[in-house]
């Protein structure tokens, strides 16, 4: 049976309208039945002499209808339960199929209300008494076949075909064994109206039916826990077969199912104790899927908020930023795991933690208090790109979670990395396993990455450059995801701007935005503390510690930890500079730029803070002050790498890397970064040739002694 498609279940169609015969088209009547009229109707009749017509509801007209030809006025379309032939009456079988007897089998969710007196059912003998045999028709329905109907004493566990003779008012079921030859077998399913997940708190203790998508299947030492999501939310459904045995092994993740069970409360959460669950197919499944997708799409729509500061570039990026925010919200609503990968510096950490602060409350709201521990992970990347080491770890964790807990493959969100050609090898691996990826970055982008991404935000796409930091963009996206976190993370863009030494106009605006809470010196200390702690955290996210540094916890602890880390970082930097500055070699290039070269392998402390990239940056900053007003380039090199910092020299490091790779085929050159700040790797035996060619290219770049603005200062490009 299904609702008639033509009349929508009404059994008739409206062809027009006519005057109401009860009120002669006036909409008012002058008499009412005292037994049927309400107090307000009687009062209106007494005071005004007439009241609203109850037939036409005061409209004065009633619709003219005719019986629906498609369903014959039944409002339902009935088909034979055996052969599927369309029926003209409300019956179970067509004339042909009804020639054979039908043996009904009750599904587990059925109860006494689903029995029909006179129908035949299949059951199993569950007990023998002096007066007869008890027969279970399913786990919840038991009847008695009295001795007077038994030709022999059956054995416990024996299947028996019985007819329901009577159902007593107290629920006792009287059964009679019958002999059937050739017959049809028909499953009886519990028919209940669909209950939405949001309605379950008001149905505790009742039997309900829900339709949705299986998000996760988790086997415990006792029941099997199915996480089912419909168009309003998700609920945990417990099914028990035997201790530690998988219930409904045919049901897997991403299947559309109908589950029937009793609503209960466990550990403060609504749960359904499943009586039956089955996969939906065809039109039923697609209808449920479409309903869920429409609801999720609507609920995933990000907030439409004005930017924290004025910015033409970020304003032009808003459509792509909304796309990223929506994809993240969709993943949360579908309980899809999220992995946030970020560059391990102040910019990358502030961007990633902004997203983290926005999504964790939503993950807990959707999936429960512990959902964040298995549906979210943040991981730093030492390099400013998505390395093969990173994707290998992410895939390893994802595949293990999929195997052990039947979780979906995660959504990867790359912050402050992911835009360059160096990211492509890792992205290719991720694509093989179906990992969807988002990128929010400000490194100079390469179009080669776009075919591996579902969304890509980079200021260079809208005429901006690396002065628009990832922390700025990430914070604005976090506000779109969850506006309630704005006050907590409003200072993150200023931290990232100071950490990456941005000279963009937006940097000054974000700094002014929070100057009542954080001075420029405070912001510099936070950025330095993040860089220092990132070095020691290595591949650990350090959530609690990083939250304290970024002032997401107690203010007193924030001030103490930032002060301590800054003191330790400055001591380490001073010690490194004392050892390194005397070994810097300086020369003036033909383009007028002052080039400084430092062998960080032999003249800097290794395996401690600051690392080679940071060391080169600190040396560069000091030399920029020494050669004030002149274009300056600093190269810190080791056995197989070089770190570049520039002020006032218009370089394009990604382009230079590509040229070096072609011109020195045996050099094994790769690398990248921003236009004027980056790192290069090569094989150790070709160091002399690579560095010599690199210096030639730098000398050929235009140098702006007066402008210096052509080379905004950036920090923390790890070698």
XYZ file of C-alpha atoms in Angstrom, residues 226-474:
249
model
C 24.059 2.250 14.954
C 24.230 6.023 14.536
C 21.295 7.010 12.315
C 20.735 10.521 10.940
C 17.516 11.885 9.489
C 16.639 15.348 8.233
C 16.471 16.773 11.768
C 19.459 15.222 13.562
C 21.001 11.918 14.595
C 20.302 9.308 17.252
C 22.090 6.253 18.637
C 20.235 2.979 18.062
C 21.184 -0.118 20.082
C 20.532 -3.606 18.728
C 21.369 -6.732 20.714
C 21.879 -10.184 19.239
C 24.291 -11.749 21.710
C 27.105 -10.274 23.769
C 29.716 -8.937 21.364
C 27.942 -10.301 18.279
C 27.204 -7.933 15.407
C 23.469 -7.329 15.048
C 22.044 -6.795 11.567
C 25.322 -7.602 9.771
C 23.652 -6.761 6.460
C 23.278 -3.107 7.509
C 26.349 -0.950 6.912
C 27.304 2.714 6.867
C 25.774 5.026 4.252
C 22.733 2.758 3.898
C 19.240 4.225 4.138
C 17.230 2.289 6.735
C 13.942 2.199 8.590
C 14.375 1.351 12.271
C 11.601 0.557 14.735
C 12.178 0.423 18.454
C 11.494 1.787 21.905
C 12.767 5.229 22.863
C 14.838 5.258 26.052
C 17.357 7.461 27.847
C 20.874 6.171 28.497
C 23.626 8.237 30.137
C 21.525 11.322 29.647
C 21.157 10.747 25.887
C 18.145 9.638 23.870
C 18.564 6.146 22.460
C 16.365 3.731 20.524
C 16.302 0.074 21.545
C 15.887 -1.480 18.110
C 13.265 -4.128 17.504
C 13.711 -4.244 13.747
C 15.846 -2.552 11.130
C 15.878 -2.975 7.396
C 17.495 -1.295 4.445
C 15.275 0.777 2.182
C 15.593 0.473 -1.567
C 14.583 2.312 -4.706
C 12.136 5.168 -4.405
C 11.808 4.819 -0.640
C 15.556 5.158 -0.138
C 16.005 8.000 -2.616
C 13.102 9.889 -1.044
C 14.666 9.654 2.416
C 18.118 10.518 1.042
C 16.797 13.564 -0.796
C 14.942 14.729 2.299
C 18.114 14.406 4.414
C 20.294 16.160 1.834
C 17.853 19.049 1.475
C 17.667 19.511 5.239
C 21.448 19.278 5.688
C 22.025 21.677 2.816
C 19.688 24.179 4.430
C 21.150 23.777 7.925
C 24.722 23.903 6.596
C 24.235 27.384 5.155
C 26.875 29.584 6.855
C 26.059 32.801 8.684
C 26.036 35.934 6.549
C 28.075 38.332 8.678
C 29.990 41.501 7.787
C 33.785 41.199 7.900
C 35.537 42.241 11.088
C 37.465 44.878 9.119
C 37.198 46.488 5.709
C 39.051 44.583 2.983
C 38.446 44.552 -0.761
C 40.435 41.353 -1.260
C 38.723 39.401 1.515
C 35.333 40.722 0.347
C 36.015 39.279 -3.098
C 37.021 35.995 -1.431
C 33.711 35.723 0.470
C 31.980 33.324 -1.997
C 34.843 30.827 -1.724
C 35.060 31.345 2.043
C 31.325 30.613 2.356
C 31.862 27.491 0.264
C 34.549 26.263 2.682
C 32.373 27.122 5.706
C 29.411 25.269 4.224
C 31.443 22.146 3.446
C 32.739 22.067 7.019
C 29.224 22.521 8.443
C 27.932 19.755 6.144
C 30.643 17.396 7.402
C 29.663 18.157 11.002
C 25.949 17.596 10.337
C 26.725 14.284 8.599
C 29.078 13.234 11.451
C 31.943 13.019 8.994
C 35.361 13.151 10.694
C 37.343 16.349 10.138
C 41.146 16.618 10.105
C 42.598 20.142 10.244
C 46.180 20.252 8.943
C 48.130 23.478 9.407
C 51.610 24.915 9.109
C 53.311 24.864 12.511
C 53.769 28.613 12.933
C 51.821 31.483 14.480
C 49.794 32.103 11.314
C 48.890 28.468 10.685
C 48.116 27.770 14.343
C 45.900 30.826 14.796
C 43.964 29.956 11.620
C 43.514 26.307 12.581
C 42.568 26.994 16.211
C 39.977 29.539 15.027
C 38.314 26.798 12.964
C 38.694 24.377 15.886
C 37.014 26.775 18.314
C 34.117 27.180 15.886
C 33.460 23.534 15.080
C 34.002 21.704 18.382
C 30.765 23.016 20.004
C 28.846 22.040 16.856
C 30.405 18.559 16.791
C 29.410 18.017 20.440
C 25.908 19.344 19.746
C 25.381 16.988 16.813
C 27.185 13.848 17.976
C 27.237 14.013 21.763
C 29.766 15.006 24.410
C 32.486 12.584 23.286
C 32.060 13.066 19.515
C 35.026 15.439 19.300
C 37.391 12.621 20.317
C 36.576 10.435 17.317
C 35.216 12.990 14.795
C 37.943 15.630 14.951
C 41.720 15.867 14.874
C 44.123 18.780 14.428
C 47.694 18.107 13.324
C 50.584 20.503 12.557
C 52.799 20.198 9.477
C 56.431 21.219 9.907
C 56.757 22.236 6.244
C 54.570 24.941 4.659
C 53.007 22.298 2.425
C 51.149 18.984 2.772
C 53.972 16.460 2.920
C 53.855 12.770 2.071
C 54.596 12.132 5.751
C 51.447 14.073 6.668
C 49.128 12.299 4.243
C 50.561 8.917 5.247
C 49.638 9.574 8.892
C 46.204 10.893 7.980
C 45.448 7.891 5.777
C 46.744 5.472 8.389
C 44.484 6.917 11.103
C 41.508 7.148 8.748
C 41.775 3.582 7.478
C 42.203 2.237 11.010
C 39.123 4.136 12.216
C 37.179 2.920 9.186
C 38.191 -0.682 9.864
C 37.681 -0.673 13.651
C 34.763 1.745 14.026
C 33.268 1.835 10.515
C 33.825 5.587 10.346
C 33.620 7.540 7.116
C 36.797 8.804 5.488
C 37.547 12.282 6.844
C 37.363 15.745 5.357
C 40.889 17.241 5.247
C 41.110 20.991 5.849
C 44.546 22.429 4.991
C 45.333 25.774 6.670
C 48.392 27.840 5.692
C 49.460 25.105 3.292
C 48.005 23.231 0.329
C 48.306 25.801 -2.498
C 51.638 24.890 -4.039
C 52.962 22.339 -6.488
C 54.734 20.605 -3.597
C 51.339 19.596 -2.177
C 50.364 17.593 -5.272
C 52.080 14.228 -4.459
C 50.297 14.008 -1.103
C 47.001 15.094 -2.662
C 47.266 12.314 -5.248
C 47.496 9.737 -2.462
C 44.547 11.300 -0.660
C 42.451 11.204 -3.831
C 42.944 7.457 -4.268
C 41.255 6.858 -0.899
C 38.462 9.338 -1.511
C 39.606 11.996 0.956
C 37.861 15.292 0.248
C 40.104 18.325 0.758
C 39.668 22.048 1.417
C 42.513 24.565 1.285
C 42.771 27.959 2.985
C 46.218 29.360 2.278
C 48.169 32.472 1.313
C 51.270 30.901 -0.259
C 51.632 31.611 -3.966
C 49.109 29.211 -5.566
C 49.674 26.716 -8.353
C 46.646 25.746 -10.427
C 47.838 22.108 -10.416
C 46.305 21.588 -6.949
C 42.772 22.701 -7.836
C 41.682 19.438 -9.442
C 42.247 17.650 -6.121
C 40.189 20.105 -4.038
C 36.501 20.772 -3.492
C 37.221 24.390 -2.473
C 40.314 26.599 -2.465
C 40.659 30.008 -0.795
C 43.771 32.058 -1.560
C 44.089 35.867 -1.677
C 46.182 35.606 -4.856
C 43.043 34.425 -6.677
C 41.478 37.848 -6.093
C 44.434 40.157 -6.626
C 45.848 39.899 -3.102
C 49.129 38.510 -1.826
C 50.627 36.874 1.246
C 50.012 40.031 3.291
C 46.455 38.702 3.715
C 47.367 35.985 6.218
C 45.668 32.640 6.643
C 44.818 33.642 10.212
C 42.743 36.539 8.894
C 40.840 34.389 6.401
C 40.518 31.455 8.817
